[in-house]
Coordinates of C-alpha atoms in Angstrom, one line a residue:
M27 CA 58.8 119.5 -120.0
D28 CA 57.6 121.7 -116.9
G29 CA 56.2 120.5 -113.8
G30 CA 52.5 121.5 -114.6
N31 CA 52.6 119.7 -117.8
L32 CA 54.1 116.7 -116.1
L33 CA 51.6 116.6 -113.8
V34 CA 48.8 116.7 -116.3
E35 CA 50.8 113.7 -118.3
F36 CA 50.9 111.8 -115.0
F37 CA 47.0 112.2 -114.8
F38 CA 46.2 111.1 -118.4
G39 CA 48.6 108.4 -118.1
L40 CA 47.1 106.7 -115.1
R41 CA 43.7 107.0 -116.9
A42 CA 45.2 105.3 -119.9
R43 CA 46.5 102.5 -117.9
G44 CA 43.0 101.8 -116.1
V45 CA 43.3 103.8 -113.0
P46 CA 40.1 106.0 -112.9
A47 CA 41.2 109.2 -111.4
S48 CA 38.9 111.9 -111.6
L49 CA 39.3 115.7 -112.4
H50 CA 38.0 116.4 -108.9
E51 CA 40.7 114.1 -107.3
F52 CA 43.5 115.6 -109.6
T53 CA 42.5 119.3 -108.6
T54 CA 42.5 118.0 -105.1
L55 CA 46.0 116.7 -105.5
L56 CA 47.0 120.1 -106.9
G57 CA 45.5 121.9 -104.1
A58 CA 47.5 119.7 -101.5
M59 CA 50.6 120.5 -103.4
R60 CA 49.9 124.2 -103.5
R61 CA 49.7 123.8 -99.4
G62 CA 53.1 122.3 -99.6
L63 CA 51.7 118.8 -98.3
H64 CA 54.3 117.0 -100.8
F65 CA 57.2 118.5 -98.8
S66 CA 59.1 119.0 -102.0
D67 CA 60.0 115.3 -101.5
M68 CA 59.3 112.4 -104.2
E69 CA 58.6 109.8 -101.7
T70 CA 56.1 112.1 -100.0
F71 CA 54.4 113.0 -103.2
Y72 CA 54.4 109.3 -104.4
R73 CA 52.4 108.6 -101.2
L74 CA 50.5 111.8 -101.2
A75 CA 49.4 111.3 -105.0
R76 CA 48.5 107.4 -104.5
S77 CA 46.2 108.3 -101.6
L78 CA 44.2 111.0 -103.8
L79 CA 44.1 109.3 -107.1
V80 CA 43.9 105.6 -106.4
K81 CA 40.8 104.0 -104.9
D82 CA 41.5 100.4 -105.3
V83 CA 44.7 98.4 -104.0
A84 CA 44.3 96.4 -107.4
Q85 CA 45.4 99.5 -109.2
Y86 CA 48.7 100.1 -107.5
D87 CA 50.6 98.4 -110.1
A88 CA 49.5 100.6 -112.7
Y89 CA 50.0 103.8 -110.5
D90 CA 53.6 102.4 -110.0
Q91 CA 54.4 101.8 -113.4
V92 CA 53.2 105.4 -114.8
F93 CA 55.0 107.1 -111.6
A94 CA 58.2 105.3 -112.4
H95 CA 57.9 106.2 -116.1
L96 CA 57.4 109.9 -115.6
F97 CA 59.3 110.6 -112.5
R98 CA 62.1 108.1 -112.4
G99 CA 62.6 107.5 -116.1
V100 CA 61.7 103.7 -116.0
D101 CA 60.3 102.4 -119.6
L102 CA 56.7 101.2 -119.5
P103 CA 56.2 97.7 -120.4
P104 CA 55.3 97.2 -124.0
G105 CA 51.9 96.5 -124.7
I106 CA 51.2 93.1 -126.1
P107 CA 48.0 92.4 -128.1
E108 CA 45.7 90.2 -126.3
E109 CA 45.0 88.0 -129.2
I110 CA 48.9 87.3 -129.6
A111 CA 49.0 86.8 -126.0
A112 CA 46.2 84.0 -126.4
W113 CA 48.1 82.6 -129.2
L114 CA 51.1 81.9 -127.1
E115 CA 49.3 79.6 -124.4
N116 CA 49.9 75.8 -124.6
P117 CA 53.0 76.1 -126.3
L118 CA 54.2 73.0 -128.5
P119 CA 57.6 71.4 -127.5
R120 CA 60.7 73.3 -128.6
R121 CA 62.7 72.8 -131.6
E122 CA 66.5 73.0 -131.6
L123 CA 68.3 75.9 -133.7
P124 CA 70.7 74.7 -136.1
A125 CA 74.2 76.0 -135.3
E126 CA 74.9 77.3 -138.6
L127 CA 72.1 80.0 -138.1
I128 CA 73.4 81.3 -134.7
A129 CA 75.9 83.5 -136.2
R130 CA 73.7 85.2 -138.8
L131 CA 70.7 85.8 -136.1
R132 CA 73.1 87.3 -133.7
R133 CA 74.1 89.9 -136.2
L134 CA 70.6 91.7 -136.0
G135 CA 71.9 93.3 -132.7
L136 CA 69.7 94.7 -130.4
D137 CA 68.1 97.6 -132.3
G138 CA 67.7 95.2 -135.1
L139 CA 65.7 92.8 -132.9
L140 CA 63.5 95.5 -131.6
E141 CA 62.6 96.9 -135.0
E142 CA 61.9 93.4 -136.3
F143 CA 59.7 92.7 -133.1
E144 CA 57.6 95.8 -133.7
K145 CA 57.2 94.7 -137.4
R146 CA 56.1 91.3 -136.2
L147 CA 53.7 93.0 -134.3
R148 CA 52.1 94.9 -136.8
E149 CA 51.8 92.2 -139.3
Q150 CA 51.3 88.7 -137.4
R151 CA 47.5 87.8 -138.2
E152 CA 47.5 84.3 -136.8
R153 CA 49.0 81.8 -134.3
H154 CA 52.3 80.2 -134.9
D155 CA 54.2 77.2 -133.5
G156 CA 57.4 75.6 -134.3
G157 CA 58.7 78.3 -136.8
D158 CA 61.4 80.7 -137.3
R159 CA 60.1 83.9 -138.0
W160 CA 56.8 84.6 -136.4
I161 CA 55.8 85.5 -132.6
G162 CA 54.9 81.8 -131.6
T163 CA 55.9 78.9 -129.4
G164 CA 58.2 75.9 -129.5
G165 CA 60.4 77.2 -132.5
T166 CA 63.5 79.0 -133.4
S167 CA 62.0 82.6 -133.8
P168 CA 63.6 85.3 -131.8
F169 CA 60.2 86.3 -130.6
G170 CA 57.8 84.2 -128.2
H171 CA 58.6 81.4 -125.8
G172 CA 58.9 77.7 -125.2
G173 CA 61.5 77.5 -128.1
Y174 CA 65.1 78.4 -128.6
H175 CA 67.1 81.5 -129.6
P176 CA 70.4 82.7 -128.5
E177 CA 69.4 86.2 -128.1
G178 CA 65.6 86.8 -128.5
I179 CA 62.8 88.6 -126.8
R180 CA 60.5 86.4 -124.7
V181 CA 56.9 87.1 -125.1
G182 CA 54.6 85.7 -122.2
G183 CA 55.3 82.2 -120.9
A184 CA 57.8 81.1 -118.2
G185 CA 61.7 81.5 -118.5
G186 CA 64.0 78.7 -118.5
G187 CA 66.5 79.1 -121.4
R188 CA 68.0 82.1 -119.9
S189 CA 69.0 83.5 -123.3
A190 CA 66.1 86.3 -123.7
I191 CA 67.7 89.7 -123.8
K192 CA 64.4 91.4 -123.5
V193 CA 61.1 90.3 -121.9
A194 CA 58.1 91.7 -123.6
A195 CA 55.3 90.5 -121.3
E196 CA 57.0 90.4 -117.9
R197 CA 55.7 93.2 -115.5
R198 CA 58.1 95.4 -113.7
F199 CA 56.1 95.3 -110.6
R200 CA 54.2 92.6 -108.8
N201 CA 50.4 93.0 -109.3
Y202 CA 48.0 93.5 -106.4
R203 CA 45.6 90.8 -107.0
A204 CA 41.9 91.3 -106.5
D205 CA 41.1 87.7 -106.6
R206 CA 43.1 86.7 -103.3
T207 CA 41.6 85.8 -100.0
L208 CA 42.4 88.7 -97.9
D209 CA 41.8 90.0 -94.2
V210 CA 38.7 91.4 -92.2
R211 CA 39.2 95.0 -93.4
Q212 CA 39.4 94.3 -97.1
I213 CA 36.3 92.1 -96.9
Q214 CA 34.7 95.1 -95.0
V215 CA 35.3 97.3 -97.9
A216 CA 34.1 94.9 -100.4
L217 CA 31.0 94.4 -98.4
R218 CA 30.3 98.2 -98.0
K219 CA 29.3 98.3 -101.5
L220 CA 26.1 96.5 -100.6
R221 CA 25.0 99.6 -99.0
V222 CA 21.4 100.8 -99.9
L223 CA 20.8 104.6 -99.2
H224 CA 17.2 106.0 -99.2
R225 CA 15.9 109.3 -98.3
H226 CA 13.7 108.5 -95.1
G227 CA 11.8 110.5 -92.4
A228 CA 11.4 114.1 -91.8
R229 CA 12.6 116.9 -94.1
D230 CA 14.9 118.4 -92.1
E231 CA 18.1 118.4 -94.2
L232 CA 18.9 121.4 -96.4
D233 CA 19.2 120.6 -100.1
L234 CA 21.8 123.2 -101.0
D235 CA 21.5 122.6 -104.7
A236 CA 17.7 122.9 -105.0
T237 CA 17.9 126.0 -102.7
I238 CA 20.3 127.7 -105.0
D239 CA 18.3 126.8 -108.1
R240 CA 15.0 127.9 -106.5
T241 CA 16.7 131.0 -105.2
C242 CA 17.9 131.9 -108.9
R243 CA 14.4 131.2 -110.4
E244 CA 12.8 133.6 -107.6
G245 CA 15.0 136.4 -108.6
G246 CA 17.5 136.2 -105.8
E247 CA 14.9 135.9 -103.2
I248 CA 16.3 133.3 -100.7
D249 CA 13.8 130.2 -100.7
L250 CA 15.1 127.2 -98.7
V251 CA 14.4 123.6 -99.8
W252 CA 14.5 120.8 -97.3
R253 CA 14.6 116.9 -97.8
A254 CA 14.8 113.9 -95.8
P255 CA 18.3 112.5 -94.8
R256 CA 19.7 109.6 -96.9
R257 CA 19.7 106.7 -94.6
N258 CA 20.9 103.3 -94.9
R259 CA 18.3 100.7 -95.1
L260 CA 20.2 97.5 -96.0
R261 CA 19.6 94.6 -93.8
V262 CA 21.7 91.2 -94.6
L263 CA 20.8 87.7 -93.9
L264 CA 23.9 85.2 -93.8
L265 CA 23.4 81.5 -94.3
L266 CA 26.5 79.7 -93.7
D267 CA 27.5 76.0 -94.5
S268 CA 29.4 74.6 -91.5
G269 CA 31.4 71.4 -91.1
G270 CA 32.4 68.6 -93.2
S271 CA 33.9 69.7 -96.5
M272 CA 33.6 73.4 -95.4
D273 CA 36.2 72.8 -92.5
P274 CA 39.3 73.8 -94.8
F275 CA 37.6 77.0 -95.2
A276 CA 36.6 77.7 -91.7
D277 CA 39.0 80.5 -91.2
L278 CA 38.1 82.4 -94.5
V279 CA 34.3 82.1 -93.4
D280 CA 35.3 83.3 -90.0
R281 CA 36.9 86.2 -91.5
L282 CA 33.8 87.1 -93.6
F283 CA 31.6 86.6 -90.5
S284 CA 33.9 88.9 -88.4
A285 CA 33.8 91.5 -91.4
A286 CA 30.1 91.4 -91.5
C287 CA 29.3 91.6 -88.0
S288 CA 31.7 94.5 -87.3
M289 CA 30.1 96.6 -90.2
R290 CA 28.4 99.7 -89.3
H291 CA 26.8 100.1 -92.7
F292 CA 24.1 97.4 -92.1
K293 CA 20.9 98.4 -90.6
A294 CA 20.3 94.8 -89.6
L295 CA 22.3 91.5 -89.8
D296 CA 21.0 88.1 -89.0
H297 CA 22.6 84.8 -89.6
Y298 CA 21.8 81.0 -89.3
Y299 CA 23.7 77.8 -90.2
F300 CA 23.0 74.8 -92.4
H301 CA 25.0 71.6 -93.2
N302 CA 25.7 71.2 -97.1
C303 CA 22.0 72.3 -98.0
V304 CA 19.3 74.1 -96.7
Y305 CA 16.2 71.8 -95.3
E306 CA 13.2 72.5 -93.2
N307 CA 15.5 73.7 -90.5
L308 CA 18.3 76.3 -90.1
Y309 CA 20.3 76.6 -86.8
A310 CA 21.3 79.5 -84.5
D311 CA 24.8 77.9 -83.8
M312 CA 27.4 76.2 -86.0
W313 CA 26.9 73.1 -84.0
R314 CA 23.5 72.9 -85.3
S315 CA 22.3 72.3 -81.6
R316 CA 19.3 74.9 -81.7
A317 CA 17.0 74.5 -84.9
I318 CA 14.9 77.2 -86.3
P319 CA 12.1 76.4 -88.9
T320 CA 13.1 77.7 -92.2
A321 CA 9.6 78.6 -92.9
K322 CA 9.8 80.7 -89.6
V323 CA 13.0 82.5 -90.8
L324 CA 11.6 83.4 -94.3
A325 CA 8.4 84.7 -92.6
E326 CA 10.5 87.2 -90.2
H327 CA 12.5 88.6 -93.0
D328 CA 10.8 90.3 -95.7
A329 CA 11.7 90.4 -99.4
D330 CA 13.9 93.5 -99.3
W331 CA 16.4 91.5 -97.0
R332 CA 19.8 90.7 -99.0
V333 CA 20.8 87.2 -98.7
I334 CA 24.4 85.7 -98.8
L335 CA 24.5 81.8 -98.7
V336 CA 28.0 80.7 -98.1
G337 CA 29.2 77.2 -98.9
D338 CA 31.1 74.8 -101.4
A339 CA 28.0 73.6 -103.0
S340 CA 29.5 70.2 -102.9
M341 CA 27.3 67.1 -101.8
A342 CA 25.8 64.0 -103.1
P343 CA 23.1 64.6 -105.6
S344 CA 20.9 62.8 -103.4
E345 CA 21.3 65.4 -100.6
L346 CA 20.3 68.0 -102.9
L347 CA 17.5 66.5 -105.1
A348 CA 16.2 63.5 -103.3
K349 CA 13.5 63.2 -100.6
W350 CA 15.1 61.8 -97.1
G351 CA 18.5 62.8 -98.9
A352 CA 19.9 64.6 -96.0
I353 CA 23.4 63.3 -95.1
D354 CA 22.6 62.9 -91.3
Y355 CA 21.2 59.4 -91.1
R356 CA 18.9 60.8 -88.3
H357 CA 17.5 63.5 -90.4
A358 CA 14.5 62.6 -92.5
N359 CA 13.7 65.5 -94.9
D360 CA 10.4 65.0 -96.5
T361 CA 11.1 67.7 -98.8
P362 CA 14.2 67.9 -101.1
G363 CA 17.0 70.5 -100.3
I364 CA 16.5 72.1 -103.9
V365 CA 13.1 73.0 -103.1
W366 CA 14.1 74.7 -100.1
L367 CA 16.7 76.6 -102.0
D368 CA 14.2 77.5 -104.6
R369 CA 11.9 78.9 -101.6
V370 CA 14.6 81.1 -100.2
A371 CA 15.5 82.5 -103.9
R372 CA 11.6 83.2 -104.6
H373 CA 11.1 84.8 -101.2
F374 CA 14.0 87.4 -101.6
R375 CA 14.4 89.9 -104.3
K376 CA 18.2 89.7 -103.9
A377 CA 20.3 86.7 -103.0
V378 CA 23.7 85.5 -104.0
W379 CA 25.8 82.4 -103.1
L380 CA 29.5 82.8 -102.1
N381 CA 31.5 79.7 -102.8
P382 CA 35.3 79.2 -101.5
T383 CA 36.2 76.7 -104.0
D384 CA 37.9 77.4 -107.5
E385 CA 35.1 78.2 -110.1
S386 CA 36.0 75.0 -112.3
E387 CA 34.3 72.9 -109.4
W388 CA 31.0 74.6 -109.9
R389 CA 30.5 73.4 -113.6
Y390 CA 29.2 70.0 -112.7
G391 CA 27.0 68.2 -110.4
T392 CA 25.3 69.9 -107.4
G393 CA 27.4 73.1 -108.0
A394 CA 25.9 73.6 -111.3
A395 CA 22.5 72.9 -110.2
I396 CA 22.6 75.6 -107.4
R397 CA 24.1 78.0 -109.7
R398 CA 20.9 77.9 -111.6
I399 CA 19.0 78.9 -108.6
F400 CA 21.5 81.7 -107.2
P401 CA 24.0 83.7 -109.0
M402 CA 27.6 82.3 -107.5
F403 CA 30.5 84.2 -106.9
R404 CA 34.0 83.2 -105.2
L405 CA 34.6 84.0 -102.0
T406 CA 37.5 86.5 -102.3
V407 CA 37.3 90.3 -102.5
E408 CA 36.9 90.5 -106.2
G409 CA 34.0 88.0 -105.8
I410 CA 32.3 89.8 -103.0
E411 CA 32.5 92.7 -104.8
Q412 CA 30.7 91.2 -107.9
A413 CA 28.2 89.7 -105.5
A414 CA 27.4 93.2 -104.2
G415 CA 27.1 94.6 -107.5
A416 CA 24.5 92.0 -108.5
M417 CA 22.5 92.6 -105.5
R418 CA 22.3 96.6 -105.8

């Protein structure tokens, strides 16, 4: 295969593995190579192509697989149907293989084993556990996990028996996770997706496409078309839970706050604090020493502000639902917190809640109640991106 065809296969291989490289990016890579920017060096080409074709670190794993397969001869991990992968969850306890069968099973050899595995992938229609033929768990089949076979193919699950001669579902590369809590820079990249660009102001920017179109329609006589420039209109209001059960997440929230404050993509950023739930007052500092009436905050921020509430949504039900329910003994709130949260949600067109705890903790109690008011996302890079998408 010549170099041109190999590059084309590389491009389509990336797209097949979920890397959304565009044709424009591919032609940019070809142009860079024509200028010698890859320096005829494989490592330099690897980095050049990755910088131009991959837009998200979560796709580095797929990129590495395709690159290694085409340029270094490494086999791609075989694809396992999602349905079969789901069947292999929650394995049964393994069953011992009778000694008299071991010799017969070993006679398959590697080629025979691979042939039988591909045959099972085509034929299997349901989950199997404890058997000796199908892809399953807890049995003596050569295919699956959680059981025993002297020379089998492990599919999913964790190793332990040290007898697998092939591992079908294990990746050759460590995946870059998008759900991890990361640094300020990566939070900034996620927050950037909140941008709202509108054309505003004097029409002093040349619209090249419209100019060409109108010039063609006028028979070649140049007719300039002007338009207002696109300006970022994004204004963000941060409401941050501080103290108590949020103390373990203080560093994470601090990174989010630092990322937001250093963003140049916001036209405006305001922030206030609360403890557990929003009541009649918000606070200008995290020690909650300077109170600002919540009604005043709402009046000073129109409906187009994007609102991000950050908290674990964990509190006593009375703190959310009851009059006088605030946790501070000296705080006599005459309106339940859930009413104030509803007022915030109704006042702004777009509002979300970022939660640093695991999603399983939101299914019940106060977390579930707050989720009915605000869309709730995890305080991770992936969660922030999802929240930004929900607010656009």
